[in-house]
Amino acid sequence: GEQYNWIVIYAPPSNTCDNLMNGGASTQYIGTIYTPGANWSITGGDRSPLAGQVICYTATVTGAGSVGIDFNPNYSPAPPAARLIN
């Protein structure tokens, strides 16, 4: 499905749950994971499972090959545009 302003997973800062993202060779999450109070464990196979960014309390990234988080500013939330009001 479509993301809202490139946010793919959201949780309020009061949510301190532990989360696990496990991706294989063809898995991709594109956008921002915004869970500032949560802990993440991100694992993967021979390709990075995430293109974007993770905003969280702690993150552990493990796996084989080139697993990681590839930041791309094109997949980041954009601030609202300024508007001129008469």
Coordinates of C-alpha atoms in Angstrom, one line a residue:
G1 CA 0.0 0.0 0.0
E2 CA 0.9 3.6 -0.2
Q3 CA 2.7 5.4 2.6
Y4 CA 1.5 8.6 4.2
N5 CA 4.3 11.2 3.5
W6 CA 6.8 8.3 3.3
I7 CA 6.0 7.1 6.8
V8 CA 5.7 3.3 6.7
I9 CA 5.5 2.5 10.4
Y10 CA 4.5 5.0 13.1
A11 CA 4.2 4.7 16.9
P12 CA 4.0 7.5 19.4
P13 CA 7.0 8.2 21.7
S14 CA 5.2 6.6 24.7
N15 CA 5.3 3.2 22.9
T16 CA 8.4 1.4 24.0
C17 CA 7.8 -2.0 22.4
D18 CA 10.6 -4.2 21.0
N19 CA 10.3 -4.7 17.2
L20 CA 11.9 -7.1 14.7
M21 CA 12.3 -6.6 11.0
N22 CA 13.6 -9.6 9.1
G23 CA 14.1 -9.3 5.4
G24 CA 15.1 -11.7 2.7
A25 CA 16.8 -11.2 -0.7
S26 CA 13.7 -9.5 -2.3
T27 CA 12.3 -7.7 0.8
Q28 CA 12.3 -3.9 0.8
Y29 CA 10.7 -1.4 3.1
I30 CA 10.8 2.1 1.5
G31 CA 10.2 5.2 3.7
T32 CA 10.6 6.2 7.3
I33 CA 10.0 4.2 10.4
Y34 CA 9.1 6.7 13.1
T35 CA 9.0 5.0 16.5
P36 CA 11.1 7.2 18.8
G37 CA 10.5 5.2 22.0
A38 CA 10.9 1.7 20.5
N39 CA 13.8 -0.7 20.1
W40 CA 14.4 -2.3 16.7
S41 CA 16.3 -5.4 15.6
I42 CA 16.8 -5.3 11.9
T43 CA 18.2 -8.5 10.2
G44 CA 18.5 -9.4 6.5
G45 CA 20.0 -11.7 3.9
D46 CA 22.1 -10.6 1.0
R47 CA 20.4 -7.2 0.4
S48 CA 19.4 -4.2 2.5
P49 CA 15.8 -4.6 3.7
L50 CA 15.3 -0.8 4.3
A51 CA 15.6 2.2 2.0
G52 CA 14.9 5.3 4.1
Q53 CA 15.5 5.9 7.8
V54 CA 14.7 4.5 11.2
I55 CA 13.9 6.9 14.0
C56 CA 13.9 4.9 17.2
Y57 CA 15.4 4.6 20.7
T58 CA 17.9 1.8 19.8
A59 CA 18.6 -0.2 16.7
T60 CA 20.6 -3.3 16.2
V61 CA 21.4 -4.3 12.6
T62 CA 22.7 -7.8 11.8
G63 CA 22.8 -10.1 8.8
A64 CA 24.8 -11.4 5.9
G65 CA 26.2 -9.5 2.9
S66 CA 25.1 -5.9 2.5
V67 CA 22.3 -5.7 5.1
G68 CA 21.8 -2.2 6.3
I69 CA 19.8 1.0 6.2
D70 CA 20.2 3.0 3.0
F71 CA 19.2 6.5 3.6
N72 CA 17.7 8.3 0.6
P73 CA 16.4 11.8 1.1
N74 CA 13.8 11.3 -1.6
Y75 CA 12.0 8.8 0.7
S76 CA 11.9 11.2 3.7
P77 CA 8.9 13.1 4.9
A78 CA 8.8 16.6 3.5
P79 CA 7.7 19.6 5.6
P80 CA 4.6 21.3 4.3
A81 CA 5.2 24.0 1.8
A82 CA 4.9 27.7 2.8
R83 CA 1.8 29.4 1.6
L84 CA 1.1 33.1 1.0
I85 CA -2.2 34.3 2.4
N86 CA -3.7 37.7 1.5

